[in-house]
Amino acid sequence: MVLWRMKGGNTMRSLADRRGEHTAETCYSGTSMSMDTEVIRRQFPFLTARGSPCAYLDSAATAQKPQSVIDAMRQQEEMHTANVHRGMYPLAEEATAIYEAARQSVQSFLGAQAPQEIIFTKNCTEAVNLVAKSWGKANLRKGDAVVLSPLEHHSAIVPWMQLAEHSEITLAWVNMDASCAYTVESLRTTLDTVQAKLVCITGQSNVVGVRPPLKESIEVAHNAGALVLVDAAQLCVHHPVNVRELGCDFLAFSGHKLYGPTGIGVLYGRRELLEGMSPFLTGGSMIREVTRKGFSSAELPQKFEAGTPPITQAVGLAAAIKWLGQYPWGEIEAHERTLIETTFAGLQSIPRLRILGSDDPGAISGCMSFVVEGVHPHDLTAILGDQGFCLRGGHHCAQPLHEHLGVPASTRISFGMYNTIAEVQAFLPALEKAIHLLSKS
């Protein structure tokens, strides 16, 4: 039975329970089908709507959306628009049921124990900030440490830096070599030197594509008395995630990297931790009662969802999860492995080009980055963009990692399920030509 707390504090049974509609199953389940890249590409209108050839190689920044996600969001706007957790009229109850079914879909996707452990945010960045501002401020004391690594996205670094500026906590960094390998031994060494209360660890680098050994790292952190926050923004779209199997305490990801819409992210937190945390934002919806003397917070998950939530975006995220759930993870990973290996081999053959991070393509997932001697990534990506190749140049919100690698910026190529070997084979000679052109200028 799905329960939620109405704005005025009344608990009611969901419309989905009473009518058998908009359940988690309708959002997530689907018949598993073999992965045919051409069939998949036909489901993404962006690939043909612009009228000119486009090789979209920037899915690590944001993924394109399949038609089913676009349709689900349009249907929500056209047929089900009402605010949630407020009105008692049928349309409002229906909107609430759909919104809560989307939460159940995310719960199933992550393997969480209860829907109350799923908090909708506006993105992954806000999810991490929620932990820093709510759990961090209340639980970190003088001398405590938050453990990070150079692999982390700025979103998983800066909130803790800001907290450290206004408290007496410290930040400790896990050591890595040039291959960017995150090892359990390095983590253990760091934990032995500080009073760690939290380890913030990426599930997959957004620059060099390596994956830390999550489960083992979480066990080591817990043995040292630290909680673990996983930044899964890059992981969830390339590899299955089950929070209970991992044993993590918090996990964050964003919808738009999962073939869903922008404007929505997710924070998973163990229920007992979330129940002990104060609200991150305050206002409407997150309260049980307000008087002239003060207020009391609503129950989970509403106490962390102040104001009108991203309703249509939640519907789009659920549709993306349902779409992704049609395809076996093994086939998704095999397809993307072929793209990585083909790209890696091609890049290795280009003079003056250095692939950052691991020299083993088997250790890379989703994306890879490179530098070319004497050529700035911005110039390179601008020329390639004019030829229809969309990829990113810059520091990718990961300046500590670039500092670790001894370069200010890089060019990144990243993949989604819609990418093909033909695109890679067209990209590689175009890249060589662009490098040659820039080397002469």
Coordinates of C-alpha atoms in Angstrom, one line a residue:
M1 CA 0.0 0.0 0.0
V2 CA 1.3 3.4 -1.0
L3 CA 0.7 6.1 1.6
W4 CA 1.5 9.8 1.5
R5 CA 0.9 12.8 3.7
M6 CA -1.4 15.5 2.4
K7 CA -0.3 19.1 2.8
G8 CA -2.6 19.6 5.8
G9 CA -1.2 16.5 7.5
N10 CA -4.0 14.0 6.6
T11 CA -2.8 10.5 5.5
M12 CA -4.8 8.9 2.7
R13 CA -4.6 5.9 0.5
S14 CA -3.3 6.4 -3.0
L15 CA -5.6 6.5 -6.0
A16 CA -3.3 4.0 -7.6
D17 CA -4.2 1.5 -4.8
R18 CA -7.9 2.1 -5.2
R19 CA -8.1 1.9 -9.0
G20 CA -5.1 -0.3 -9.8
E21 CA -3.6 2.4 -12.0
H22 CA -0.2 4.2 -12.2
T23 CA 1.6 1.5 -10.2
A24 CA 5.3 1.1 -10.1
E25 CA 4.9 -1.9 -12.5
T26 CA 3.3 0.4 -15.1
C27 CA 6.3 2.6 -14.8
Y28 CA 9.2 0.1 -14.7
S29 CA 8.4 -3.3 -16.0
G30 CA 8.7 -4.2 -19.6
T31 CA 9.3 -7.2 -21.8
S32 CA 13.1 -7.7 -22.2
M33 CA 14.1 -7.4 -25.8
S34 CA 17.4 -7.8 -27.7
M35 CA 19.3 -4.7 -28.4
D36 CA 19.2 -3.6 -32.0
T37 CA 21.0 -0.3 -32.4
E38 CA 19.2 0.8 -35.5
V39 CA 15.8 0.1 -33.9
I40 CA 16.9 2.1 -30.9
R41 CA 18.1 5.0 -33.0
R42 CA 14.6 5.2 -34.6
Q43 CA 13.2 5.9 -31.1
F44 CA 15.2 9.1 -30.7
P45 CA 13.7 11.9 -32.7
F46 CA 16.7 14.2 -32.2
L47 CA 18.8 12.0 -34.5
T48 CA 16.7 12.9 -37.5
A49 CA 14.7 16.0 -36.5
R50 CA 17.5 18.5 -37.3
G51 CA 17.7 17.5 -40.9
S52 CA 21.5 17.2 -41.1
P53 CA 23.7 14.3 -40.0
C54 CA 24.8 14.6 -36.3
A55 CA 27.0 12.2 -34.4
Y56 CA 26.0 12.9 -30.8
L57 CA 29.1 11.9 -28.7
D58 CA 28.3 13.9 -25.5
S59 CA 25.9 11.7 -23.6
A60 CA 28.0 12.1 -20.4
A61 CA 26.9 15.7 -20.4
T62 CA 23.3 14.9 -21.2
A63 CA 21.6 12.1 -23.0
Q64 CA 19.1 12.4 -25.8
K65 CA 15.5 11.4 -25.0
P66 CA 13.5 8.5 -26.6
Q67 CA 10.1 9.3 -28.0
S68 CA 8.4 7.4 -25.2
V69 CA 9.8 9.8 -22.6
I70 CA 8.8 12.9 -24.7
D71 CA 5.3 11.4 -25.1
A72 CA 4.9 10.6 -21.4
M73 CA 5.8 14.1 -20.4
R74 CA 3.5 15.6 -23.1
Q75 CA 0.6 13.4 -22.0
Q76 CA 1.2 14.5 -18.4
E77 CA 1.0 18.1 -19.3
E78 CA -2.0 17.7 -21.6
M79 CA -4.1 15.3 -19.5
H80 CA -3.0 15.2 -15.9
T81 CA -1.8 18.7 -14.9
A82 CA -2.6 19.4 -11.2
N83 CA -0.5 20.0 -8.2
V84 CA 0.3 17.0 -6.0
H85 CA -0.4 16.3 -2.3
R86 CA -2.9 19.1 -2.2
G87 CA -6.3 18.8 -3.8
M88 CA -9.0 16.3 -3.0
Y89 CA -10.7 16.4 -6.4
P90 CA -10.1 13.5 -8.8
L91 CA -7.6 15.2 -11.1
A92 CA -5.4 16.2 -8.2
E93 CA -5.6 12.8 -6.7
E94 CA -4.7 11.3 -10.1
A95 CA -1.7 13.6 -10.5
T96 CA -0.5 12.6 -7.0
A97 CA -0.9 8.9 -7.8
I98 CA 1.1 9.3 -11.0
Y99 CA 3.9 11.2 -9.2
E100 CA 4.1 8.7 -6.4
A101 CA 4.2 5.8 -9.0
A102 CA 7.2 7.5 -10.5
R103 CA 8.8 7.4 -7.0
Q104 CA 8.1 3.7 -6.8
S105 CA 9.6 3.2 -10.2
V106 CA 12.9 4.8 -9.0
Q107 CA 12.7 2.7 -5.8
S108 CA 12.5 -0.5 -8.0
F109 CA 15.3 0.7 -10.3
L110 CA 17.7 1.2 -7.4
G111 CA 16.5 -1.7 -5.3
A112 CA 15.6 0.6 -2.3
Q113 CA 13.7 -0.9 0.5
A114 CA 10.9 1.7 0.6
P115 CA 9.6 4.6 -1.5
Q116 CA 10.2 6.9 1.5
E117 CA 14.0 6.4 0.8
I118 CA 13.6 8.2 -2.6
I119 CA 13.8 12.0 -2.6
F120 CA 13.2 13.9 -5.8
T121 CA 15.6 16.9 -6.3
K122 CA 16.2 19.1 -9.2
N123 CA 19.5 17.4 -10.2
C124 CA 22.3 15.3 -8.8
T125 CA 24.1 18.4 -7.6
E126 CA 21.2 19.4 -5.3
A127 CA 21.0 15.8 -4.0
V128 CA 24.6 16.0 -2.8
N129 CA 24.1 19.4 -1.4
L130 CA 21.1 18.1 0.5
V131 CA 23.3 15.6 2.3
A132 CA 26.0 18.2 3.0
K133 CA 23.7 20.8 4.3
S134 CA 21.3 18.5 6.2
W135 CA 23.3 15.5 7.4
G136 CA 26.8 17.2 7.2
K137 CA 26.0 20.3 9.3
A138 CA 24.3 18.2 12.0
N139 CA 26.8 15.3 12.2
L140 CA 30.3 16.6 11.3
R141 CA 32.3 18.0 14.2
K142 CA 35.8 19.5 14.7
G143 CA 38.4 17.1 13.5
D144 CA 36.1 15.0 11.4
A145 CA 37.0 14.3 7.8
V146 CA 35.2 13.8 4.5
V147 CA 37.2 11.6 2.2
L148 CA 37.2 12.4 -1.5
S149 CA 39.2 11.4 -4.6
P150 CA 40.5 13.4 -7.6
L151 CA 37.9 11.4 -9.7
E152 CA 35.0 13.3 -8.2
H153 CA 32.8 15.8 -10.1
H154 CA 32.8 19.3 -8.6
S155 CA 29.2 18.6 -7.4
A156 CA 30.7 16.0 -5.0
I157 CA 33.6 18.2 -3.9
V158 CA 32.5 21.8 -3.6
P159 CA 29.6 21.3 -1.1
W160 CA 32.1 19.7 1.3
M161 CA 34.6 22.5 0.7
Q162 CA 32.0 25.1 1.5
L163 CA 31.1 23.2 4.7
A164 CA 34.7 23.0 5.7
E165 CA 35.0 26.8 5.3
H166 CA 32.4 27.3 8.0
S167 CA 33.5 24.5 10.3
E168 CA 36.6 22.8 11.5
I169 CA 36.2 19.6 9.4
T170 CA 38.9 18.5 7.0
L171 CA 38.9 17.0 3.5
A172 CA 41.1 14.0 2.9
W173 CA 42.1 12.8 -0.6
V174 CA 42.6 9.2 -1.8
N175 CA 45.9 8.9 -3.7
M176 CA 45.8 7.6 -7.3
D177 CA 48.4 7.1 -10.0
A178 CA 48.3 8.3 -13.6
S179 CA 46.0 5.5 -14.5
C180 CA 43.4 6.9 -12.2
A181 CA 42.9 3.6 -10.5
Y182 CA 40.9 3.9 -7.3
T183 CA 42.1 1.1 -5.1
V184 CA 40.8 -0.3 -1.8
E185 CA 44.3 -0.1 -0.4
S186 CA 44.6 3.6 -1.1
L187 CA 41.2 4.2 0.5
R188 CA 42.2 2.2 3.5
T189 CA 45.5 4.1 3.8
T190 CA 43.6 7.4 3.8
L191 CA 41.1 6.2 6.3
D192 CA 43.9 5.2 8.7
T193 CA 45.2 8.7 8.8
V194 CA 42.0 10.7 9.5
Q195 CA 38.9 10.6 11.6
A196 CA 36.6 9.9 8.6
K197 CA 32.8 10.3 9.0
L198 CA 31.9 10.2 5.3
V199 CA 33.4 8.8 2.1
C200 CA 32.1 10.5 -1.1
I201 CA 32.9 8.3 -4.0
T202 CA 31.9 8.4 -7.7
G203 CA 30.4 5.3 -9.3
Q204 CA 32.1 6.1 -12.6
S205 CA 34.3 9.0 -13.6
N206 CA 32.8 11.5 -16.0
V207 CA 36.2 12.1 -17.5
V208 CA 38.2 8.9 -17.8
G209 CA 35.4 6.4 -17.4
V210 CA 37.0 4.3 -14.7
R211 CA 34.9 2.7 -12.0
P212 CA 36.1 2.4 -8.4
P213 CA 35.4 -0.9 -6.6
L214 CA 32.3 0.3 -5.0
K215 CA 31.1 -2.6 -2.9
E216 CA 34.6 -3.3 -1.4
S217 CA 35.2 0.4 -0.8
I218 CA 31.9 0.8 1.0
E219 CA 32.8 -2.2 3.3
V220 CA 36.2 -0.6 4.1
A221 CA 34.6 2.7 4.8
H222 CA 32.0 1.2 7.1
N223 CA 34.7 -0.8 8.9
A224 CA 36.4 2.6 9.6
G225 CA 33.2 4.1 11.0
A226 CA 32.3 6.2 8.0
L227 CA 29.1 6.5 6.0
V228 CA 29.3 6.4 2.2
L229 CA 27.7 8.7 -0.4
V230 CA 27.9 7.4 -4.0
D231 CA 27.7 9.8 -6.9
A232 CA 26.0 7.6 -9.5
A233 CA 25.3 10.2 -12.1
Q234 CA 27.5 8.4 -14.7
L235 CA 27.0 4.9 -13.4
C236 CA 23.2 4.3 -13.5
V237 CA 22.9 4.6 -17.2
H238 CA 25.8 2.1 -18.0
H239 CA 25.5 -0.5 -15.2
P240 CA 22.9 -1.9 -12.9
V241 CA 22.8 -0.4 -9.4
N242 CA 21.2 -2.0 -6.3
V243 CA 21.7 0.1 -3.2
R244 CA 21.0 -2.7 -0.8
E245 CA 23.5 -5.0 -2.4
L246 CA 26.1 -2.2 -2.4
G247 CA 25.3 -1.2 1.1
C248 CA 25.7 2.5 0.5
D249 CA 24.2 5.0 2.9
F250 CA 23.3 7.7 0.3
L251 CA 23.3 7.6 -3.5
A252 CA 22.6 10.4 -6.0
F253 CA 21.9 10.5 -9.7
S254 CA 20.3 12.8 -12.3
G255 CA 17.5 12.1 -14.8
H256 CA 18.9 13.7 -17.8
K257 CA 21.9 11.4 -18.1
L258 CA 19.5 8.4 -18.0
Y259 CA 17.6 9.3 -21.2
G260 CA 15.2 11.3 -19.1
P261 CA 14.5 15.0 -18.7
T262 CA 16.5 17.8 -17.1
G263 CA 15.3 19.3 -13.9
I264 CA 15.1 16.2 -11.8
G265 CA 17.5 14.3 -9.7
V266 CA 17.3 11.6 -7.1
L267 CA 18.7 11.2 -3.6
Y268 CA 18.5 7.7 -2.1
G269 CA 19.1 7.6 1.6
R270 CA 18.7 4.9 4.2
R271 CA 15.5 5.6 5.9
E272 CA 16.9 5.8 9.4
L273 CA 19.4 8.4 8.3
L274 CA 16.8 10.5 6.4
E275 CA 14.4 10.4 9.4
G276 CA 17.1 11.9 11.6
M277 CA 18.0 14.7 9.2
S278 CA 16.4 18.2 9.2
P279 CA 14.8 19.6 6.0
F280 CA 17.2 21.1 3.4
L281 CA 14.7 23.6 2.1
T282 CA 11.6 25.0 3.9
G283 CA 8.3 26.3 2.8
G284 CA 5.1 24.6 1.5
S285 CA 4.6 20.9 1.3
M286 CA 7.4 19.9 3.6
I287 CA 5.5 20.8 6.8
R288 CA 3.0 19.0 9.0
E289 CA 1.9 22.1 10.8
V290 CA 2.9 25.8 11.1
T291 CA 1.9 28.1 13.9
R292 CA 3.1 31.5 15.1
K293 CA 5.5 29.6 17.4
G294 CA 7.1 27.3 14.9
F295 CA 6.6 24.4 12.5
S296 CA 6.8 20.6 12.4
S297 CA 8.1 18.8 9.4
A298 CA 6.1 16.3 7.3
E299 CA 7.1 12.7 7.2
L300 CA 9.4 11.2 4.5
P301 CA 9.8 11.8 1.7
Q302 CA 7.8 15.1 1.7
K303 CA 9.9 16.8 4.3
F304 CA 12.7 17.1 1.7
E305 CA 10.5 18.2 -1.2
A306 CA 9.6 21.8 -0.4
G307 CA 7.3 23.6 -2.7
T308 CA 5.8 22.2 -5.9
P309 CA 8.0 19.3 -7.0
P310 CA 9.2 18.5 -10.6
I311 CA 6.0 16.6 -11.4
T312 CA 6.3 16.2 -15.2
Q313 CA 10.0 15.6 -14.9
A314 CA 9.3 12.7 -12.5
V315 CA 6.9 11.2 -15.0
G316 CA 9.6 11.6 -17.7
L317 CA 12.2 9.9 -15.4
A318 CA 9.9 7.0 -14.8
A319 CA 9.3 6.7 -18.5
A320 CA 13.1 6.7 -19.1
I321 CA 13.5 3.9 -16.5
K322 CA 10.8 1.9 -18.2
W323 CA 12.4 2.4 -21.6
L324 CA 15.8 1.4 -20.3
G325 CA 14.4 -1.6 -18.5
Q326 CA 13.4 -3.2 -21.9
Y327 CA 17.0 -4.0 -22.7
P328 CA 19.3 -6.5 -20.9
W329 CA 22.2 -4.8 -19.1
G330 CA 24.6 -7.3 -20.5
E331 CA 23.8 -6.3 -24.1
I332 CA 24.0 -2.6 -23.2
E333 CA 27.4 -3.0 -21.7
A334 CA 28.6 -5.2 -24.6
H335 CA 27.5 -2.6 -27.1
E336 CA 29.2 0.2 -25.3
R337 CA 32.3 -1.9 -24.7
T338 CA 32.7 -2.3 -28.5
L339 CA 32.4 1.5 -28.9
I340 CA 35.0 2.1 -26.3
E341 CA 37.5 -0.5 -27.6
T342 CA 37.1 0.7 -31.2
T343 CA 37.6 4.4 -30.2
F344 CA 40.5 3.6 -27.9
A345 CA 42.4 1.7 -30.7
G346 CA 41.8 4.5 -33.1
L347 CA 42.9 7.2 -30.8
Q348 CA 46.1 5.3 -29.9
S349 CA 47.2 5.5 -33.5
I350 CA 47.0 9.3 -33.8
P351 CA 50.4 11.0 -33.3
R352 CA 50.7 13.5 -30.4
L353 CA 47.5 12.3 -28.9
R354 CA 47.4 11.0 -25.3
I355 CA 44.5 9.2 -23.8
L356 CA 44.0 10.2 -20.2
G357 CA 43.7 7.6 -17.4
S358 CA 43.9 3.9 -17.9
D359 CA 45.8 2.3 -20.7
D360 CA 43.4 -0.7 -20.6
P361 CA 40.1 -0.1 -22.5
G362 CA 38.6 -2.9 -20.5
A363 CA 38.8 -0.6 -17.4
I364 CA 36.9 2.2 -19.2
S365 CA 33.1 2.7 -19.4
G366 CA 30.9 5.3 -21.0
C367 CA 33.5 7.9 -21.8
M368 CA 37.1 8.7 -22.4
S369 CA 39.2 11.8 -22.6
F370 CA 42.3 12.8 -24.5
V371 CA 44.7 15.7 -25.1
V372 CA 46.6 16.6 -28.2
E373 CA 50.0 18.3 -28.0
G374 CA 49.7 21.9 -29.1
V375 CA 45.9 21.8 -29.7
H376 CA 43.4 23.3 -27.3
P377 CA 40.3 21.2 -26.7
H378 CA 37.9 24.1 -27.4
D379 CA 39.4 24.7 -30.9
L380 CA 39.2 21.0 -31.6
T381 CA 35.6 20.5 -30.5
A382 CA 34.6 23.7 -32.4
I383 CA 35.9 22.4 -35.7
L384 CA 34.5 18.9 -35.1
G385 CA 31.2 20.5 -34.2
D386 CA 31.0 22.3 -37.5
Q387 CA 31.2 18.8 -39.1
G388 CA 28.4 17.4 -37.0
F389 CA 30.4 15.7 -34.3
C390 CA 29.1 16.7 -30.8
L391 CA 31.7 16.2 -28.1
R392 CA 32.9 18.3 -25.2
G393 CA 36.2 20.1 -24.6
G394 CA 37.1 21.6 -21.2
H395 CA 37.7 20.4 -17.7
H396 CA 34.3 18.7 -17.5
C397 CA 33.6 20.0 -14.0
A398 CA 36.6 18.0 -12.8
Q399 CA 39.5 20.3 -12.3
P400 CA 41.1 18.4 -9.5
L401 CA 41.3 15.3 -11.8
H402 CA 42.9 17.4 -14.6
E403 CA 45.4 18.8 -12.1
H404 CA 46.2 15.3 -11.0
L405 CA 46.8 14.4 -14.7
G406 CA 48.9 17.5 -15.3
V407 CA 46.7 19.1 -18.0
P408 CA 44.3 22.0 -17.7
A409 CA 41.6 20.6 -20.0
S410 CA 40.8 17.7 -22.3
T411 CA 38.5 16.5 -25.1
R412 CA 35.9 14.0 -24.1
I413 CA 34.0 11.5 -26.2
S414 CA 31.1 9.7 -24.5
F415 CA 28.5 7.2 -25.6
G416 CA 24.9 6.2 -25.3
M417 CA 22.9 3.3 -26.6
Y418 CA 22.1 5.1 -29.8
N419 CA 25.8 5.4 -30.9
T420 CA 27.2 3.2 -33.6
I421 CA 30.6 1.9 -34.8
A422 CA 29.9 3.8 -38.1
E423 CA 29.9 7.1 -36.1
V424 CA 33.2 6.2 -34.5
Q425 CA 34.7 5.2 -37.8
A426 CA 33.6 8.6 -39.3
F427 CA 34.8 10.5 -36.2
L428 CA 38.4 9.2 -36.1
P429 CA 39.5 10.5 -39.6
A430 CA 37.6 13.8 -38.9
L431 CA 39.6 14.1 -35.7
E432 CA 42.9 13.5 -37.5
K433 CA 42.0 16.1 -40.1
A434 CA 41.0 18.7 -37.5
I435 CA 44.3 18.1 -35.6
H436 CA 46.3 18.6 -38.8
L437 CA 44.4 21.8 -39.6
L438 CA 45.0 23.2 -36.1
S439 CA 48.6 22.2 -36.1
K440 CA 49.2 24.3 -39.3
S441 CA 47.4 27.4 -37.9

